[in-house]
Short mmCIF file of C-alpha atoms and ligand atoms in Angstrom, two decimals:
data_model
loop_
_atom_site.label_atom_id
_atom_site.label_comp_id
_atom_site.label_asym_id
_atom_site.label_seq_id
_atom_site.Cartn_x
_atom_site.Cartn_y
_atom_site.Cartn_z
CA UNK A 1 -129.12 20.94 87.89
CA UNK A 2 -128.77 18.97 84.69
CA UNK A 3 -126.80 16.10 83.26
CA UNK A 4 -125.80 15.87 79.65
CA UNK A 5 -124.59 12.49 78.43
CA UNK A 6 -122.75 12.56 75.12
CA UNK A 7 -122.12 9.32 73.25
CA UNK A 8 -121.52 7.55 76.50
CA UNK A 9 -120.20 4.00 76.22
CA UNK A 10 -119.18 1.38 78.72
CA UNK A 11 -117.37 -1.79 77.77
CA UNK A 12 -116.43 -3.98 80.73
CA UNK A 13 -112.98 -5.59 80.83
CA UNK A 14 -114.71 -8.88 79.90
CA UNK A 15 -115.49 -7.27 76.52
CA UNK A 16 -119.20 -6.89 77.33
CA UNK A 17 -120.59 -3.70 75.78
CA UNK A 18 -123.07 -2.65 78.45
CA UNK A 19 -123.75 0.84 77.03
CA UNK A 20 -123.41 1.98 73.46
CA UNK A 21 -123.32 5.64 72.42
CA UNK A 22 -125.88 6.92 74.89
CA UNK A 23 -126.82 10.57 74.38
CA UNK A 24 -129.34 11.96 76.85
CA UNK A 25 -130.29 15.04 78.83
CA UNK A 26 -131.57 14.77 82.41
CA UNK A 27 -132.96 17.99 83.89
CA UNK A 28 -134.18 18.92 87.35
CA UNK A 29 -136.88 18.91 88.69
CA UNK A 30 -138.14 15.71 87.17
CA UNK A 31 -139.11 12.15 87.97
CA UNK A 32 -137.54 9.97 85.32
CA UNK A 33 -138.17 6.27 84.93
CA UNK A 34 -135.36 4.19 83.44
CA UNK A 35 -137.04 1.14 82.02
CA UNK A 36 -135.51 -1.94 80.48
CA UNK A 37 -135.29 -5.73 80.74
CA UNK A 38 -132.68 -7.39 82.93
CA UNK A 39 -129.21 -6.88 81.49
CA UNK A 40 -130.28 -3.79 79.52
CA UNK A 41 -127.62 -1.56 81.10
CA UNK A 42 -129.67 0.33 83.73
CA UNK A 43 -127.34 -0.27 86.68
CA UNK A 44 -124.28 0.46 84.52
CA UNK A 45 -125.76 3.80 83.47
CA UNK A 46 -126.55 4.69 87.07
CA UNK A 47 -123.07 3.79 88.27
CA UNK A 48 -121.59 6.02 85.59
CA UNK A 49 -123.84 8.89 86.72
CA UNK A 50 -122.63 8.60 90.32
CA UNK A 51 -119.00 8.33 89.14
CA UNK A 52 -118.78 4.82 90.58
CA UNK A 53 -117.56 3.64 87.16
CA UNK A 54 -115.53 5.43 84.52
CA UNK A 55 -116.95 5.36 81.00
CA UNK A 56 -114.82 3.79 78.27
CA UNK A 57 -116.17 6.33 75.75
CA UNK A 58 -118.01 9.64 75.62
CA UNK A 59 -118.62 12.06 78.46
CA UNK A 60 -120.99 13.12 81.22
CA UNK A 61 -121.41 16.82 81.94
CA UNK A 62 -122.90 18.05 85.21
CA UNK A 63 -124.21 21.59 84.84
CA UNK A 64 -121.95 21.91 81.81
CA UNK A 65 -118.71 20.72 83.46
CA UNK A 66 -117.13 17.26 83.11
CA UNK A 67 -118.37 14.97 85.88
CA UNK A 68 -114.92 14.10 87.16
CA UNK A 69 -114.07 17.77 87.70
CA UNK A 70 -117.31 18.15 89.63
CA UNK A 71 -116.97 14.91 91.59
CA UNK A 72 -116.82 16.65 94.95
CA UNK A 73 -119.85 18.73 94.05
CA UNK A 74 -121.63 15.63 92.84
CA UNK A 75 -121.02 13.75 96.10
CA UNK A 76 -122.60 16.56 98.13
CA UNK A 77 -125.61 16.80 95.84
CA UNK A 78 -126.23 13.13 95.28
CA UNK A 79 -128.23 10.39 96.98
CA UNK A 80 -127.83 6.88 95.60
CA UNK A 81 -129.52 3.58 96.36
CA UNK A 82 -127.56 0.82 94.58
CA UNK A 83 -129.36 -2.29 93.35
CA UNK A 84 -127.71 -4.41 96.01
CA UNK A 85 -127.24 -2.60 99.21
CA UNK A 86 -125.87 -4.15 102.39
CA UNK A 87 -127.32 -2.98 105.67
CA UNK A 88 -125.58 -3.43 108.97
CA UNK A 89 -127.85 -6.00 110.56
CA UNK A 90 -126.93 -5.40 114.19
CA UNK A 91 -127.27 -1.60 114.08
CA UNK A 92 -130.53 0.14 114.78
CA UNK A 93 -132.05 2.19 111.98
CA UNK A 94 -130.90 5.39 113.69
CA UNK A 95 -127.35 4.10 114.25
CA UNK A 96 -127.07 3.03 110.65
CA UNK A 97 -128.26 6.40 109.34
CA UNK A 98 -125.91 8.16 111.75
CA UNK A 99 -123.02 6.13 110.36
CA UNK A 100 -124.00 6.95 106.77
CA UNK A 101 -124.42 10.64 107.64
CA UNK A 102 -120.93 10.64 109.15
CA UNK A 103 -119.51 9.07 105.97
CA UNK A 104 -121.23 11.76 103.93
CA UNK A 105 -119.76 14.41 106.28
CA UNK A 106 -123.16 15.96 106.91
CA UNK A 107 -122.79 18.81 109.43
CA UNK A 108 -126.09 18.54 111.35
CA UNK A 109 -126.48 14.77 111.44
CA UNK A 110 -129.37 14.60 113.88
CA UNK A 111 -131.51 16.99 111.88
CA UNK A 112 -130.68 15.20 108.62
CA UNK A 113 -131.58 11.80 110.09
CA UNK A 114 -134.88 12.97 111.57
CA UNK A 115 -135.85 14.51 108.27
CA UNK A 116 -134.96 11.34 106.29
CA UNK A 117 -136.86 9.18 108.81
CA UNK A 118 -139.91 11.38 108.48
CA UNK A 119 -139.80 11.36 104.65
CA UNK A 120 -139.72 7.57 104.59
CA UNK A 121 -142.24 7.09 107.45
CA UNK A 122 -139.71 5.26 109.57
CA UNK A 123 -139.90 7.38 112.73
CA UNK A 124 -141.34 4.52 114.80
CA UNK A 125 -138.56 2.15 113.65
CA UNK A 126 -135.57 4.28 114.53
CA UNK A 127 -134.62 2.23 117.60
CA UNK A 128 -135.28 -1.12 115.95
CA UNK A 129 -132.42 -3.36 114.80
CA UNK A 130 -132.15 -3.66 111.04
CA UNK A 131 -132.18 -7.45 111.09
CA UNK A 132 -135.79 -7.43 112.38
CA UNK A 133 -137.15 -5.30 109.52
CA UNK A 134 -139.36 -6.50 106.65
CA UNK A 135 -138.21 -6.23 103.00
CA UNK A 136 -140.19 -3.05 102.45
CA UNK A 137 -138.86 -1.45 105.64
CA UNK A 138 -135.29 -2.28 104.61
CA UNK A 139 -135.83 -0.63 101.24
CA UNK A 140 -137.13 2.40 103.14
CA UNK A 141 -133.91 2.49 105.17
CA UNK A 142 -131.94 2.34 101.91
CA UNK A 143 -133.95 5.26 100.57
CA UNK A 144 -133.61 7.15 103.86
CA UNK A 145 -129.80 6.97 103.63
CA UNK A 146 -130.00 8.33 100.06
CA UNK A 147 -132.07 11.27 101.34
CA UNK A 148 -129.58 12.27 104.06
CA UNK A 149 -128.40 15.84 103.57
CA UNK A 150 -131.30 16.62 101.23
CA UNK A 151 -129.46 15.98 97.93
CA UNK A 152 -130.69 17.56 94.71
CA UNK A 153 -130.22 14.43 92.66
CA UNK A 154 -131.53 11.02 93.67
CA UNK A 155 -130.76 7.76 91.92
CA UNK A 156 -132.65 4.64 92.93
CA UNK A 157 -131.72 1.36 91.28
CA UNK A 158 -134.78 -0.94 91.30
CA UNK A 159 -136.12 0.43 94.57
CA UNK A 160 -139.41 -1.47 94.40
CA UNK A 161 -138.03 -4.98 93.99
CA UNK A 162 -139.45 -7.28 96.64
CA UNK A 163 -142.14 -4.89 97.77
CA UNK A 164 -145.80 -5.84 98.12
CA UNK A 165 -148.40 -3.92 96.08
CA UNK A 166 -149.37 -1.65 98.95
CA UNK A 167 -145.76 -0.71 99.65
CA UNK A 168 -145.26 -0.04 95.95
CA UNK A 169 -148.05 2.51 95.94
CA UNK A 170 -146.65 4.27 98.98
CA UNK A 171 -143.16 4.35 97.39
CA UNK A 172 -144.58 5.84 94.21
CA UNK A 173 -146.14 8.63 96.24
CA UNK A 174 -142.84 9.16 98.03
CA UNK A 175 -140.94 9.42 94.73
CA UNK A 176 -143.34 11.92 93.24
CA UNK A 177 -143.19 14.07 96.39
CA UNK A 178 -139.38 13.98 96.32
CA UNK A 179 -139.29 14.86 92.62
CA UNK A 180 -141.15 18.13 93.08
CA UNK A 181 -137.89 19.94 93.74
CA UNK A 182 -135.31 17.41 92.61
CA UNK A 183 -134.10 15.20 89.85
CA UNK A 184 -135.15 11.65 90.71
CA UNK A 185 -134.03 8.85 88.43
CA UNK A 186 -135.41 5.42 89.20
CA UNK A 187 -134.83 2.19 87.35
CA UNK A 188 -137.35 -0.58 87.15
CA UNK A 189 -138.64 -3.32 84.92
CA UNK A 190 -142.14 -2.90 86.36
CA UNK A 191 -144.34 -0.63 84.27
CA UNK A 192 -146.79 0.12 87.09
CA UNK A 193 -143.96 1.81 88.99
CA UNK A 194 -143.54 4.46 86.35
CA UNK A 195 -146.80 4.87 84.49
CA UNK A 196 -148.66 7.05 86.94
CA UNK A 197 -145.80 9.12 88.34
CA UNK A 198 -142.95 9.63 85.87
CA UNK A 199 -142.89 12.69 83.60
CA UNK A 200 -140.13 11.24 81.49
CA UNK A 201 -139.39 7.65 80.50
CA UNK A 202 -136.16 6.34 79.14
CA UNK A 203 -136.28 2.86 77.63
CA UNK A 204 -132.97 1.07 77.38
CA UNK A 205 -132.30 -2.31 75.78
CA UNK A 206 -129.00 -4.05 74.95
CA UNK A 207 -127.15 -0.88 76.03
CA UNK A 208 -128.99 1.43 73.61
CA UNK A 209 -131.61 4.08 74.33
CA UNK A 210 -134.73 3.07 72.40
CA UNK A 211 -136.90 5.90 73.64
CA UNK A 212 -136.83 9.06 75.74
CA UNK A 213 -139.99 11.09 76.20
CA UNK A 214 -143.29 11.27 78.04
CA UNK A 215 -145.45 8.20 78.75
CA UNK A 216 -148.07 9.62 76.33
CA UNK A 217 -145.47 9.82 73.56
CA UNK A 218 -144.47 6.22 74.14
CA UNK A 219 -148.11 5.11 73.96
CA UNK A 220 -148.58 7.05 70.71
CA UNK A 221 -145.85 5.00 69.10
CA UNK A 222 -147.86 1.82 69.60
CA UNK A 223 -151.14 3.17 68.21
CA UNK A 224 -152.41 0.86 65.49
CA UNK A 225 -150.09 -1.91 66.63
CA UNK A 226 -152.12 -3.38 69.50
CA UNK A 227 -155.17 -5.60 69.37
CA UNK A 228 -157.15 -8.40 70.96
CA UNK A 229 -158.47 -11.68 69.66
CA UNK A 230 -160.09 -14.82 70.93
CA UNK A 231 -157.79 -17.78 71.11
CA UNK A 232 -159.09 -20.78 69.20
CA UNK A 233 -157.43 -24.08 68.51
CA UNK A 234 -157.75 -23.63 64.75
CA UNK A 235 -156.09 -20.21 64.68
CA UNK A 236 -152.43 -19.99 63.78
CA UNK A 237 -151.15 -17.04 65.75
CA UNK A 238 -148.64 -15.77 63.28
CA UNK A 239 -147.13 -12.32 62.87
CA UNK A 240 -148.16 -11.18 66.34
CA UNK A 241 -146.48 -11.20 69.75
CA UNK A 242 -148.90 -12.04 72.52
CA UNK A 243 -148.47 -9.78 75.53
CA UNK A 244 -151.18 -11.28 77.74
CA UNK A 245 -153.84 -13.98 77.91
CA UNK A 246 -156.95 -13.54 80.02
CA UNK A 247 -159.49 -16.25 80.84
CA UNK A 248 -163.03 -14.95 80.39
CA UNK A 249 -166.46 -16.59 80.26
CA UNK A 250 -166.18 -16.41 76.45
CA UNK A 251 -162.83 -18.18 76.33
CA UNK A 252 -159.26 -16.98 76.33
CA UNK A 253 -158.80 -13.41 75.11
CA UNK A 254 -155.29 -12.59 73.90
CA UNK A 255 -153.70 -9.18 73.70
CA UNK A 256 -151.02 -8.82 71.11
CA UNK A 257 -148.73 -6.34 69.41
CA UNK A 258 -147.58 -6.45 65.80
CA UNK A 259 -146.16 -4.17 63.14
CA UNK A 260 -149.22 -5.02 61.04
CA UNK A 261 -152.27 -6.42 62.78
CA UNK A 262 -153.66 -9.52 61.02
CA UNK A 263 -157.38 -9.49 60.12
CA UNK A 264 -158.39 -11.75 63.01
CA UNK A 265 -157.15 -9.15 65.52
CA UNK A 266 -159.44 -6.28 66.60
CA UNK A 267 -157.51 -3.05 67.20
CA UNK A 268 -157.32 -1.86 70.82
CA UNK A 269 -156.07 1.25 72.60
CA UNK A 270 -152.46 0.67 73.64
CA UNK A 271 -151.51 0.77 77.30
CA UNK A 272 -148.07 1.86 78.42
CA UNK A 273 -147.15 -1.79 78.92
CA UNK A 274 -148.20 -2.65 75.33
CA UNK A 275 -146.15 0.27 74.06
CA UNK A 276 -143.09 -0.79 76.03
CA UNK A 277 -143.36 -4.40 74.86
CA UNK A 278 -143.91 -3.28 71.28
CA UNK A 279 -140.74 -1.20 71.42
CA UNK A 280 -138.67 -4.03 72.91
CA UNK A 281 -140.07 -6.66 70.54
CA UNK A 282 -139.48 -4.46 67.50
CA UNK A 283 -135.86 -4.16 68.53
CA UNK A 284 -135.53 -7.90 69.18
CA UNK A 285 -136.88 -8.81 65.76
CA UNK A 286 -134.57 -6.43 63.89
P1 ADP B 1 -129.45 -3.98 84.23
O1 ADP B 1 -129.20 -3.18 85.45
O2 ADP B 1 -130.30 -3.28 83.21
O3 ADP B 1 -130.01 -5.34 84.53
P2 ADP B 1 -126.55 -4.03 84.01
O4 ADP B 1 -126.13 -2.63 83.79
O5 ADP B 1 -126.38 -4.60 85.36
O6 ADP B 1 -128.06 -4.22 83.47
O7 ADP B 1 -125.74 -4.97 83.01
C1 ADP B 1 -125.65 -4.69 81.62
C2 ADP B 1 -124.83 -5.79 80.96
O8 ADP B 1 -123.47 -5.70 81.41
C3 ADP B 1 -125.30 -7.19 81.31
O9 ADP B 1 -125.11 -8.01 80.19
C4 ADP B 1 -124.36 -7.61 82.43
O10 ADP B 1 -124.21 -8.99 82.47
C5 ADP B 1 -123.08 -6.89 82.07
N1 ADP B 1 -122.28 -6.52 83.24
C6 ADP B 1 -122.68 -5.81 84.32
N2 ADP B 1 -121.67 -5.63 85.20
C7 ADP B 1 -120.59 -6.23 84.64
C8 ADP B 1 -119.22 -6.40 85.06
N3 ADP B 1 -118.77 -5.89 86.20
N4 ADP B 1 -118.40 -7.10 84.22
C9 ADP B 1 -118.85 -7.60 83.06
N5 ADP B 1 -120.11 -7.49 82.61
C10 ADP B 1 -120.98 -6.81 83.39
MG1 MG B 2 -129.59 -3.59 87.38
#
């Protein structure tokens, strides 16, 4: 299964250009991280991929055919967790999934539900009412409904928002397991969610794709543009963008990115976060 996006654009009726000329290929199996600041266009792109929105320019091909012609096919192959997802508070987890499975016209609902519950480690919650669940458990229910019917293509819009660090790790493991045989696209603005598990990263900002490639390729781009220095009151921190400040016994150590590192900055190995910030900052200062 693959998606080809050709010069895809989306301008909302308000005049807001949320996506501008996006050309991308998404191939299965793969775990792809869609990374970008708030307002970058991540949710818009995902809604276009699930045919929940119609593009105002360009096209999306699914296995070579226009998405709208394949809409029925897409629905049967697709699992989607929107960014805001209402759960029916008074239903139990099982009842809710049964309802969603019925909407998706899944033939063997019981089997599909048990399998989704097992994949999301929710078996012991199936008889529990949704309103009693924690934030992380609710997100699991959202993911479980996306998994119903074992779709080949999974889209999760900011699935780790509101999760504690432990839950995040367990979700990451879940995503990489799911991506072994599928195309999983997940959006986030949290680097830790994508750095250890995604094979491909797509960075989007102001509706444009700034980067598509492996995490290692993104890091390479920032080589020679990252450094550290000790913060002193006399130093004028010019020509650098500080990405973090750490208190140490020796004082405050700053990490910074810059096109050209000033002499007071000692070069450092870029992390994925440095590379991402460098890319975004470069774009912002254009
Ligand atoms: P992200 O998911 O990366 O935060 P979105 O795709 O939600 O970004 O939004 C991209 C841009 O489009 C933002 O500036 C947002 O305010 C705008 N936008 C999103 N939905 C609509 C809409 N229905 N009408 C008008 N503007 C919208
Ligand atoms: Mg969004």
